Short mmCIF file of C-alpha atoms in Angstrom, two decimals:
data_model
loop_
_atom_site.label_atom_id
_atom_site.label_comp_id
_atom_site.label_asym_id
_atom_site.label_seq_id
_atom_site.Cartn_x
_atom_site.Cartn_y
_atom_site.Cartn_z
CA MET U 1 0.95 48.60 -13.10
CA GLU U 2 0.67 45.01 -14.28
CA GLU U 3 -2.19 43.15 -12.66
CA LYS U 4 -1.27 40.06 -10.64
CA PRO U 5 -2.61 36.69 -11.80
CA LYS U 6 -5.63 35.52 -9.85
CA ASN U 7 -6.46 32.20 -8.29
CA LEU U 8 -9.00 30.68 -10.66
CA TRP U 9 -8.88 27.10 -9.43
CA LYS U 10 -12.05 25.35 -8.32
CA ASP U 11 -12.44 23.40 -5.12
CA ILE U 12 -12.89 19.72 -5.94
CA ASP U 13 -15.58 17.53 -4.48
CA TYR U 14 -13.46 14.49 -3.63
CA TYR U 15 -16.54 12.30 -3.37
CA LYS U 16 -17.39 13.20 -6.95
CA TYR U 17 -14.13 13.65 -8.82
CA GLN U 18 -10.63 12.24 -8.78
CA VAL U 19 -7.91 14.76 -8.01
CA HIS U 20 -6.12 14.32 -11.31
CA ALA U 21 -6.80 12.92 -14.74
CA THR U 22 -4.60 9.86 -14.96
CA ILE U 23 -6.93 7.06 -13.87
CA SER U 24 -9.22 5.59 -16.50
CA ILE U 25 -11.54 3.38 -14.44
CA ILE U 26 -14.88 4.65 -13.17
CA ASP U 27 -17.23 3.61 -10.44
CA SER U 28 -20.32 2.44 -12.30
CA ARG U 29 -22.62 3.64 -9.52
CA ASP U 30 -21.42 7.20 -10.06
CA ALA U 31 -20.88 6.99 -13.81
CA ASP U 32 -22.94 10.11 -14.44
CA GLU U 33 -20.99 12.13 -11.90
CA ARG U 34 -17.49 10.80 -11.42
CA ILE U 35 -15.06 11.99 -14.08
CA VAL U 36 -11.73 10.25 -13.72
CA TYR U 37 -10.08 10.56 -17.10
CA ILE U 38 -10.73 14.02 -18.44
CA LYS U 39 -9.63 14.53 -22.03
CA ASP U 40 -12.15 17.20 -22.90
CA LEU U 41 -10.73 20.63 -22.12
CA GLU U 42 -14.11 22.13 -21.29
CA LYS U 43 -14.81 19.35 -18.81
CA ARG U 44 -11.41 19.89 -17.19
CA LYS U 45 -12.24 23.57 -16.81
CA GLN U 46 -15.52 22.60 -15.16
CA VAL U 47 -13.79 20.26 -12.69
CA TYR U 48 -10.49 21.97 -11.91
CA GLY U 49 -10.96 25.53 -13.09
CA ILE U 50 -8.26 27.27 -15.12
CA CYS U 51 -4.73 28.41 -14.51
CA GLY U 52 -4.58 32.14 -13.70
CA GLU U 53 -1.36 32.43 -15.74
CA CYS U 54 -2.01 30.58 -18.99
CA ASN U 55 -5.83 30.40 -18.85
CA GLU U 56 -5.70 26.67 -19.67
CA PRO U 57 -7.51 23.99 -17.63
CA GLY U 58 -5.54 22.34 -14.86
CA THR U 59 -4.24 18.79 -14.96
CA GLY U 60 -5.08 18.14 -11.32
CA ASN U 61 -6.01 19.78 -8.05
CA ARG U 62 -4.59 23.34 -8.24
CA TRP U 63 -1.95 22.05 -10.65
CA CYS U 64 -1.01 23.29 -14.13
CA GLN U 65 1.53 20.92 -15.62
CA PRO U 66 2.91 23.27 -18.36
CA CYS U 67 3.31 26.26 -16.03
CA ASN U 68 4.78 24.23 -13.19
CA ALA U 69 7.18 22.50 -15.58
CA LYS U 70 8.56 25.91 -16.57
CA ARG U 71 8.96 26.88 -12.92
CA PHE U 72 10.76 23.68 -12.09
CA LYS U 73 13.03 24.01 -15.13
CA ASP U 74 14.00 27.56 -14.20
CA ASP U 75 14.99 26.27 -10.77
CA PHE U 76 17.20 23.38 -11.99
CA LYS U 77 20.29 25.61 -11.76
CA ASN U 78 19.68 26.26 -8.05
CA TRP U 79 20.09 22.69 -6.80
CA THR U 80 22.04 19.51 -7.46
CA SER U 81 22.46 16.13 -5.81
CA GLU U 82 25.96 16.01 -7.33
CA ASN U 83 24.88 12.88 -9.14
CA LYS U 84 23.85 13.20 -12.77
CA ASP U 85 21.46 10.22 -12.72
CA ILE U 86 19.59 11.48 -9.66
CA ASP U 87 19.41 15.04 -10.99
CA GLU U 88 17.94 13.87 -14.29
CA PHE U 89 15.57 11.49 -12.56
CA ILE U 90 14.14 14.23 -10.31
CA GLN U 91 14.02 16.75 -13.14
CA GLN U 92 12.01 14.41 -15.37
CA SER U 93 9.52 13.77 -12.58
CA GLN U 94 9.04 17.52 -12.14
CA LEU U 95 8.67 18.25 -15.85
CA ASN U 96 6.13 15.47 -16.35
CA ALA U 97 4.14 15.78 -13.11
CA VAL U 98 0.41 16.23 -13.73
CA HIS U 99 -0.21 16.37 -9.99
CA HIS U 100 1.92 16.96 -6.90
CA THR U 101 1.93 13.24 -6.00
CA LYS U 102 4.06 12.61 -9.10
CA CYS U 103 6.59 15.34 -8.31
CA LEU U 104 9.89 14.49 -6.58
CA GLU U 105 12.27 16.96 -4.93
CA TRP U 106 15.94 17.03 -4.07
CA ILE U 107 15.82 17.77 -0.33
CA PRO U 108 19.08 18.90 1.31
CA PHE U 109 19.80 16.84 4.40
CA GLU U 110 20.07 19.92 6.62
CA LYS U 111 16.35 20.57 6.14
CA PHE U 112 15.60 17.54 8.32
CA GLN U 113 15.48 17.69 12.12
CA ASN U 114 15.47 15.13 14.93
CA ILE U 115 16.62 12.24 12.76
CA THR U 116 16.12 8.97 14.65
CA TYR U 117 17.09 5.42 13.70
CA ILE U 118 14.07 3.10 13.61
CA ALA U 119 15.02 -0.28 12.22
CA GLU U 120 16.99 -2.26 9.68
CA GLY U 121 15.18 -4.50 7.22
CA GLY U 122 16.41 -7.06 4.78
CA TYR U 123 17.88 -4.54 2.36
CA GLY U 124 18.22 -1.18 4.10
CA ARG U 125 17.79 1.09 7.10
CA ILE U 126 14.86 3.27 8.11
CA TYR U 127 14.98 6.55 10.05
CA SER U 128 12.31 9.02 11.10
CA ALA U 129 12.81 12.75 10.72
CA GLU U 130 10.94 16.04 10.90
CA TRP U 131 10.74 18.19 7.77
CA PRO U 132 9.22 21.52 8.86
CA GLU U 133 9.13 22.92 5.34
CA GLY U 134 6.93 20.08 4.07
CA TYR U 135 6.33 18.89 0.53
CA ILE U 136 5.11 20.87 -2.48
CA LYS U 137 1.33 20.92 -2.80
CA TYR U 138 0.64 23.57 -5.46
CA TRP U 139 1.80 26.95 -6.77
CA ASP U 140 0.32 29.90 -4.87
CA ILE U 141 -0.37 32.13 -7.85
CA GLU U 142 -1.25 35.19 -5.79
CA ASN U 143 1.82 35.10 -3.53
CA LEU U 144 4.13 33.67 -6.20
CA LYS U 145 5.50 30.78 -4.16
CA TRP U 146 5.01 27.06 -3.64
CA CYS U 147 2.37 26.17 -1.10
CA ARG U 148 3.69 23.29 1.00
CA TYR U 149 1.91 20.76 3.17
CA GLN U 150 3.31 21.11 6.68
CA LYS U 151 0.99 19.02 8.84
CA TYR U 152 2.90 15.74 8.86
CA ASP U 153 4.78 15.29 12.13
CA LYS U 154 7.44 13.05 10.63
CA TYR U 155 8.77 11.52 7.45
CA ALA U 156 10.62 8.28 6.89
CA LEU U 157 14.14 8.26 5.46
CA LYS U 158 15.12 4.98 3.83
CA SER U 159 18.63 4.10 2.73
CA LEU U 160 19.38 0.93 0.81
CA ASN U 161 22.45 -1.15 1.53
CA ASN U 162 25.36 0.06 -0.64
CA SER U 163 23.36 3.08 -1.83
CA THR U 164 26.49 5.26 -1.67
CA ASN U 165 27.23 4.03 -5.18
CA LEU U 166 23.61 4.57 -6.22
CA SER U 167 22.71 1.07 -7.29
CA SER U 168 20.00 0.69 -9.90
CA ASP U 169 17.80 -0.78 -7.15
CA PHE U 170 17.59 2.62 -5.46
CA LEU U 171 16.18 4.50 -8.46
CA HIS U 172 14.10 1.48 -9.43
CA GLU U 173 12.23 1.56 -6.11
CA ILE U 174 11.54 5.28 -6.40
CA LYS U 175 10.39 4.85 -9.98
CA SER U 176 7.88 2.24 -8.82
CA HIS U 177 6.39 4.80 -6.42
CA LEU U 178 5.88 7.22 -9.32
CA GLN U 179 4.34 4.63 -11.64
CA ILE U 180 1.72 3.42 -9.16
CA TYR U 181 -1.37 5.42 -8.30
CA LEU U 182 -0.80 6.19 -4.64
CA PHE U 183 -3.75 5.66 -2.40
CA ASN U 184 -3.00 2.73 -0.12
CA VAL U 185 0.63 2.62 -1.20
CA VAL U 186 3.29 4.61 0.69
CA ARG U 187 4.25 7.79 -1.15
CA CYS U 188 7.80 8.93 -1.97
CA PHE U 189 8.38 12.71 -1.77
CA GLY U 190 11.98 12.94 -2.90
CA ILE U 191 15.62 12.08 -2.34
CA THR U 192 18.27 13.28 0.10
CA GLN U 193 21.82 12.28 1.05
CA ASN U 194 23.42 11.76 4.44
CA PRO U 195 26.56 13.96 4.28
CA ASN U 196 28.40 11.74 6.77
CA THR U 197 27.80 8.31 5.25
CA LYS U 198 27.20 9.62 1.69
CA ALA U 199 24.23 7.22 1.50
CA TYR U 200 21.33 8.36 -0.65
CA MET U 201 17.95 8.15 1.06
CA MET U 202 14.34 8.10 -0.08
CA VAL U 203 11.99 10.49 1.70
CA LEU U 204 8.76 8.59 2.33
CA LYS U 205 5.44 8.91 4.11
CA TYR U 206 6.00 8.00 7.76
CA CYS U 207 3.44 5.55 9.08
CA LYS U 208 3.58 6.25 12.78
CA ASN U 209 1.58 3.24 13.91
CA GLY U 210 3.99 0.58 12.70
CA ASN U 211 3.27 -2.51 10.65
CA LEU U 212 0.32 -4.88 10.72
CA ARG U 213 1.84 -6.94 13.54
CA ASP U 214 2.39 -3.77 15.61
CA TYR U 215 -1.18 -2.68 14.89
CA LEU U 216 -2.50 -5.97 16.28
CA ASN U 217 -0.12 -6.19 19.23
CA ASN U 218 -0.64 -2.60 20.36
CA SER U 219 -4.41 -2.72 20.24
CA GLU U 220 -5.83 -2.82 23.73
CA GLU U 221 -9.35 -3.10 22.36
CA TYR U 222 -10.93 -5.92 20.42
CA ILE U 223 -10.76 -5.32 16.65
CA ASP U 224 -14.05 -6.54 15.22
CA TYR U 225 -14.53 -8.23 11.86
CA LYS U 226 -16.18 -5.20 10.32
CA THR U 227 -13.06 -3.16 10.99
CA LYS U 228 -10.80 -5.91 9.70
CA ILE U 229 -12.78 -6.28 6.47
CA TYR U 230 -12.42 -2.53 5.91
CA LYS U 231 -8.64 -2.76 6.43
CA LEU U 232 -8.37 -5.76 4.12
CA PHE U 233 -10.33 -3.84 1.50
CA PHE U 234 -7.82 -0.96 1.73
CA ILE U 235 -4.91 -3.39 1.42
CA SER U 236 -6.50 -5.04 -1.62
CA ARG U 237 -6.98 -1.59 -3.14
CA GLY U 238 -3.27 -0.84 -2.73
CA LEU U 239 -2.38 -4.21 -4.27
CA LEU U 240 -4.79 -3.53 -7.13
CA ASP U 241 -3.02 -0.23 -7.84
CA ILE U 242 0.32 -2.06 -7.97
CA HIS U 243 -1.05 -4.72 -10.31
CA ASN U 244 -2.91 -2.18 -12.47
CA ALA U 245 0.48 -0.57 -13.07
CA GLY U 246 1.58 -3.90 -14.56
CA LYS U 247 3.77 -4.80 -11.59
CA VAL U 248 4.17 -7.46 -8.95
CA HIS U 249 5.22 -6.59 -5.40
CA LYS U 250 7.30 -9.76 -4.80
CA ASP U 251 7.88 -9.04 -1.10
CA PHE U 252 4.32 -8.86 0.20
CA HIS U 253 4.09 -9.67 3.92
CA SER U 254 2.69 -8.17 7.12
CA GLY U 255 5.92 -6.28 7.84
CA ASN U 256 5.39 -4.31 4.63
CA ILE U 257 1.85 -3.25 5.53
CA LEU U 258 2.19 -0.04 7.53
CA PHE U 259 -0.45 1.92 9.42
CA PHE U 260 -0.93 5.68 9.52
CA TYR U 261 -3.36 5.89 12.41
CA SER U 262 -5.72 3.08 11.41
CA THR U 263 -5.28 3.28 7.63
CA PRO U 264 -3.03 0.62 6.04
CA PHE U 265 -0.47 1.37 3.33
CA ILE U 266 1.63 -1.06 1.32
CA SER U 267 5.33 -0.25 1.58
CA ASP U 268 8.74 -1.42 0.38
CA LEU U 269 8.60 -1.53 -3.40
CA GLY U 270 12.28 -2.47 -3.63
CA MET U 271 11.59 -5.85 -5.20
CA CYS U 272 8.60 -4.62 -7.21
CA GLN U 273 9.04 -5.59 -10.86
CA THR U 274 7.17 -5.36 -14.12
CA VAL U 275 5.28 -8.56 -14.86
CA ASN U 276 7.46 -11.11 -16.71
CA LYS U 277 10.56 -8.92 -16.39
CA GLN U 278 12.77 -11.16 -14.27
CA SER U 279 12.77 -14.82 -13.35
CA THR U 280 13.96 -16.34 -10.09
CA GLU U 281 16.94 -17.77 -11.99
CA GLU U 282 18.15 -14.21 -12.59
CA VAL U 283 17.57 -12.71 -9.14
CA GLY U 284 17.35 -15.77 -6.89
CA ILE U 285 14.62 -16.68 -4.43
CA CYS U 286 14.06 -13.73 -2.09
CA GLY U 287 11.46 -12.83 0.51
CA VAL U 288 9.93 -13.89 3.83
CA LEU U 289 9.42 -17.64 3.66
CA PRO U 290 5.98 -17.96 5.38
CA TYR U 291 4.41 -15.54 2.88
CA MET U 292 6.01 -16.88 -0.31
CA ALA U 293 3.92 -18.81 -2.82
CA PRO U 294 4.97 -22.45 -3.27
CA GLU U 295 5.67 -21.99 -6.99
CA VAL U 296 8.15 -19.22 -6.13
CA LEU U 297 9.85 -21.47 -3.57
CA CYS U 298 10.22 -24.02 -6.36
CA GLY U 299 12.01 -21.47 -8.54
CA HIS U 300 9.16 -20.55 -10.88
CA GLN U 301 8.59 -17.00 -12.00
CA TYR U 302 6.92 -14.61 -9.56
CA THR U 303 3.50 -13.49 -10.83
CA GLN U 304 0.63 -11.36 -9.61
CA ALA U 305 -0.99 -14.63 -8.47
CA SER U 306 2.00 -15.06 -6.16
CA ASP U 307 1.10 -11.75 -4.50
CA ILE U 308 -2.45 -13.07 -4.07
CA TYR U 309 -1.06 -16.12 -2.21
CA SER U 310 0.77 -13.71 0.11
CA PHE U 311 -2.47 -11.79 0.61
CA GLY U 312 -4.14 -15.01 1.75
CA ILE U 313 -1.45 -15.56 4.39
CA ILE U 314 -1.74 -11.92 5.49
CA MET U 315 -5.53 -12.11 5.61
CA ASN U 316 -5.41 -15.19 7.84
CA GLU U 317 -2.81 -13.54 10.08
CA PHE U 318 -4.91 -10.40 10.39
CA LEU U 319 -8.15 -12.25 11.16
CA SER U 320 -6.67 -14.87 13.49
CA GLU U 321 -4.07 -12.49 15.00
CA GLU U 322 -1.56 -15.35 14.85
CA THR U 323 1.81 -14.95 13.12
CA PRO U 324 2.26 -17.70 10.51
CA TYR U 325 4.65 -20.52 11.48
CA ASN U 326 5.97 -18.62 14.48
CA ASP U 327 6.78 -21.79 16.43
CA ILE U 328 9.01 -23.55 13.89
CA SER U 329 12.24 -22.89 12.02
CA HIS U 330 11.92 -21.11 8.69
CA ASP U 331 14.15 -23.49 6.79
CA GLU U 332 14.12 -25.79 3.78
CA LEU U 333 11.97 -28.31 5.64
CA LEU U 334 9.21 -25.72 6.04
CA ALA U 335 9.51 -24.87 2.34
CA VAL U 336 9.05 -28.56 1.48
CA LYS U 337 5.97 -28.79 3.70
CA ILE U 338 4.46 -25.67 2.11
CA CYS U 339 4.94 -27.19 -1.34
CA LYS U 340 3.23 -30.36 -0.08
CA GLY U 341 0.21 -28.34 1.06
CA LEU U 342 0.97 -27.10 4.58
CA ARG U 343 -0.76 -23.82 5.42
CA PRO U 344 -1.23 -21.85 8.65
CA GLU U 345 -4.20 -22.99 10.71
CA ILE U 346 -7.44 -21.16 10.05
CA SER U 347 -8.98 -20.29 13.39
CA LYS U 348 -12.38 -21.81 14.18
CA ASN U 349 -13.47 -18.27 15.05
CA ILE U 350 -13.07 -16.97 11.50
CA PRO U 351 -16.43 -16.74 9.69
CA LYS U 352 -16.89 -19.27 6.92
CA LEU U 353 -17.12 -16.75 4.06
CA LEU U 354 -13.81 -15.20 5.08
CA ALA U 355 -12.09 -18.55 5.58
CA ASP U 356 -13.29 -19.56 2.12
CA LEU U 357 -11.56 -16.57 0.53
CA ILE U 358 -8.34 -17.24 2.45
CA MET U 359 -8.19 -20.78 1.08
CA LYS U 360 -8.94 -19.60 -2.43
CA CYS U 361 -6.01 -17.14 -2.23
CA TRP U 362 -3.46 -19.69 -1.05
CA ASP U 363 -4.44 -22.51 -3.41
CA ALA U 364 -1.35 -24.40 -4.62
CA GLU U 365 -2.50 -23.86 -8.21
CA ALA U 366 -1.91 -20.23 -9.10
CA LYS U 367 -4.66 -20.35 -11.74
CA ASN U 368 -7.23 -21.19 -9.04
CA ARG U 369 -6.54 -18.04 -7.03
CA PRO U 370 -8.76 -14.99 -7.52
CA SER U 371 -7.37 -12.17 -9.63
CA THR U 372 -6.62 -8.93 -7.84
CA LYS U 373 -9.72 -7.42 -9.41
CA ASP U 374 -11.85 -10.30 -8.11
CA LEU U 375 -10.29 -9.97 -4.66
CA TYR U 376 -11.01 -6.25 -4.60
CA GLN U 377 -14.59 -6.82 -5.77
CA ILE U 378 -15.26 -9.42 -3.08
CA LEU U 379 -13.93 -7.26 -0.25
CA LYS U 380 -15.75 -4.19 -1.54
CA LYS U 381 -18.98 -6.20 -1.71
CA TRP U 382 -18.44 -7.37 1.87
CA LYS U 383 -17.59 -3.86 3.02
CA ASP U 384 -21.01 -2.77 1.76
CA GLU U 385 -22.91 -5.88 2.91
CA ILE U 386 -21.56 -5.80 6.45
CA LYS U 387 -23.90 -2.90 7.24
CA ASP U 388 -26.97 -4.83 6.05
CA GLU U 389 -28.53 -6.95 8.79
CA SER U 390 -30.31 -9.13 6.21
CA THR U 391 -27.08 -10.54 4.70
CA GLU U 392 -25.42 -13.85 5.52
CA LEU U 393 -22.12 -12.05 6.10
CA TYR U 394 -23.65 -9.78 8.74
CA PHE U 395 -25.14 -12.77 10.54
CA GLN U 396 -21.90 -14.77 10.51
CA ILE U 397 -19.79 -11.87 11.72
CA LYS U 398 -22.22 -10.95 14.50
CA GLU U 399 -21.99 -14.47 15.93
CA TYR U 400 -18.24 -14.86 15.54
CA ASP U 401 -17.54 -11.42 17.04
CA LYS U 402 -19.19 -12.53 20.28
CA ILE U 403 -16.95 -15.58 20.53
CA SER U 404 -13.77 -13.83 19.39
CA LYS U 405 -14.24 -10.92 21.78
CA ARG U 406 -14.39 -13.28 24.77
CA GLU U 407 -11.25 -15.09 23.65
CA PHE U 408 -9.46 -11.81 23.02
CA LYS U 409 -9.99 -10.78 26.64
CA LYS U 410 -8.68 -14.13 27.87
CA ARG U 411 -5.59 -13.89 25.68
CA LEU U 412 -4.96 -10.30 26.67
CA ASP U 413 -4.97 -11.27 30.34
CA LYS U 414 -2.59 -14.16 29.66
CA TYR U 415 -0.02 -12.41 27.49
CA SER U 416 -0.30 -8.82 28.83
CA LYS U 417 -1.29 -5.81 26.79
CA THR U 418 1.28 -6.44 24.04
CA LYS U 419 -0.04 -9.97 23.35
CA ASN U 420 3.53 -11.03 22.52
CA ILE U 421 4.07 -14.76 22.14
CA GLN U 422 7.49 -16.39 22.13
CA THR U 423 8.62 -17.25 18.61
CA HIS U 424 11.11 -19.86 17.46
CA PRO U 425 14.68 -18.45 17.29
CA GLN U 426 14.89 -19.45 13.62
CA ALA U 427 11.55 -17.93 12.66
CA ILE U 428 12.76 -15.06 10.44
CA TYR U 429 10.35 -12.35 9.29
CA THR U 430 12.74 -10.11 7.33
CA SER U 431 13.37 -10.48 3.60
CA ARG U 432 16.42 -12.53 2.65
CA HIS U 433 17.86 -14.68 -0.11
CA LEU U 434 16.84 -18.32 0.26
CA ASN U 435 18.92 -21.25 -0.93
CA LEU U 436 16.27 -23.83 -1.84
CA ASN U 437 16.82 -26.75 -4.18
CA ASN U 438 14.87 -29.70 -5.53
CA LEU U 439 11.57 -28.86 -3.85
CA PRO U 440 8.49 -30.92 -4.80
CA GLU U 441 5.96 -29.42 -7.18
CA PRO U 442 3.19 -27.60 -5.26
CA VAL U 443 0.03 -29.52 -4.38
CA ASN U 444 -2.99 -28.95 -2.17
CA SER U 445 -3.00 -31.25 0.82
CA SER U 446 -6.00 -33.55 1.11
CA ASN U 447 -5.55 -33.92 4.85
CA LEU U 448 -5.01 -30.51 6.40
CA SER U 449 -6.47 -30.16 9.88
CA PHE U 450 -7.75 -26.65 9.32
CA LEU U 451 -10.17 -27.86 6.65
CA ASP U 452 -12.34 -29.50 9.29
CA VAL U 453 -13.02 -26.38 11.32
CA ASN U 454 -15.18 -24.83 8.63
CA ASN U 455 -16.95 -27.91 7.26
CA ASN U 456 -15.73 -28.42 3.70
CA ILE U 457 -14.95 -24.81 2.95
CA GLN U 458 -13.43 -25.65 -0.40
CA SER U 459 -16.71 -26.84 -1.87
CA THR U 460 -18.22 -23.34 -1.75
CA SER U 461 -15.21 -21.30 -2.83
CA ALA U 462 -16.14 -21.33 -6.52
CA ASN U 463 -19.56 -19.91 -5.68
CA LEU U 464 -17.98 -17.09 -3.69
CA ILE U 465 -16.04 -15.86 -6.70
CA SER U 466 -18.88 -16.24 -9.18
CA GLU U 467 -21.29 -14.37 -6.92
CA CYS U 468 -19.03 -11.32 -7.02
CA PHE U 469 -18.56 -11.02 -10.78
CA ASP U 470 -21.54 -8.73 -11.07
CA VAL U 471 -19.87 -6.11 -8.87
CA GLN U 472 -18.19 -3.58 -11.10
CA LEU U 473 -14.62 -2.56 -10.29
CA SER U 474 -14.65 0.61 -8.23
CA GLU U 475 -11.65 2.91 -8.25
CA LEU U 476 -10.67 5.07 -5.33
CA GLU U 477 -13.57 6.86 -3.63
CA LEU U 478 -11.25 9.35 -2.05
CA ASP U 479 -7.74 10.38 -2.88
CA GLU U 480 -4.92 10.46 -0.33
CA ILE U 481 -4.97 14.20 -0.77
CA TYR U 482 -8.41 14.35 0.73
CA HIS U 483 -7.08 12.67 3.86
CA ASP U 484 -4.11 15.06 3.94
CA GLU U 485 -6.22 18.19 3.63
CA LYS U 486 -8.90 17.11 6.06
CA ASP U 487 -6.22 15.64 8.33
CA VAL U 488 -8.69 12.96 9.36
CA ILE U 489 -7.78 9.30 9.34
CA ASN U 490 -10.55 7.02 10.55
#
């Protein structure tokens, strides 16, 4: 009797190793331990173990790319989306997947239960649904079947407008999910089709705690600056992954930052493009006006620095808990004012170091903004320093937390638990095409009221960036898989 293959995989220490060998950046502090790009076969055997079928080292956590590719290929005849482009797209992802996060599936619509409409955004609709079967995690070599992750309560189903004809935008957005290392970016698991509307739908990670605005509004407890710095670090890490893939998000705003418990994920890669691929003349000016960089409003090409401007607006919104420009119309007049230097007010309760970084991010000159790597380094440095009582950051935050906590309680009493404040009827926070013409070239205002609250913040911003150059770029300490398996989100 032929002996069954055995499970020869090794359990991975997620604090020591990445889950798969596609990332080439290391954390210098763990350079002797952390192996993130494993070319040497013997080292891969040491980290992942070997496949019980082919006796070759794995390409990721319990994953053998050659063996799984054969399995997927043998199964191609058993499913079809009835669309050649989608079939080929899914098949290629399965054949090339070096880890389960890069593997898409065609998921028949009948496998979903309790489908519920959630919302409609600028370019599509979102539903929630249960998928009891769950997504493929690895091949169970002893029981000869796919092991699936079944602990997620819900998934998100996203259909784009006019996706019945499968526009290139639909596959483009899914492709972006595959090209970006997914840690603080929402993951795509596959594609399905609504049999009634014939609309194709992406199957995405469902972030049950809503977007950044929901996270703030629904919090009945004061969110301290330490917590907010941690969240901003996670968001910067997601943006860094997008930019490291050579892309720009192009629609970066608080509505596209979703929370799974208290962990933020960047979503909606529909407008995400390769750097220098398209100009605004080709696609028009699109987005949410308060978060758009002034050079984009003027019709210049969208760059990674434009995403950094958006991060600055988001950072100020998160720290101040005030929605940008919520009391005025989001029209051409606002666009003109932004180009002339108008920015949201920086609260007097935001520590000086943080306010400094905000201003650096939304500088009218794109070249003056920090790179994504610099931004990540700064926030990582702060994340570490905030625990050290001897640092200036710790001292500033301790003092400002006392003041902000008192004001939070006053505001909570005034506006009820939801903290909702009436917004202008023409304040629009969904992505849309904007018809803007003949705007002035962007400048920094020399007379903005929010400069006074932090005593010449701008004069120290250059020092902030230079101080952080000695911090080496750290890649992801933990993979999303670690969170999935431990089922713990802090």
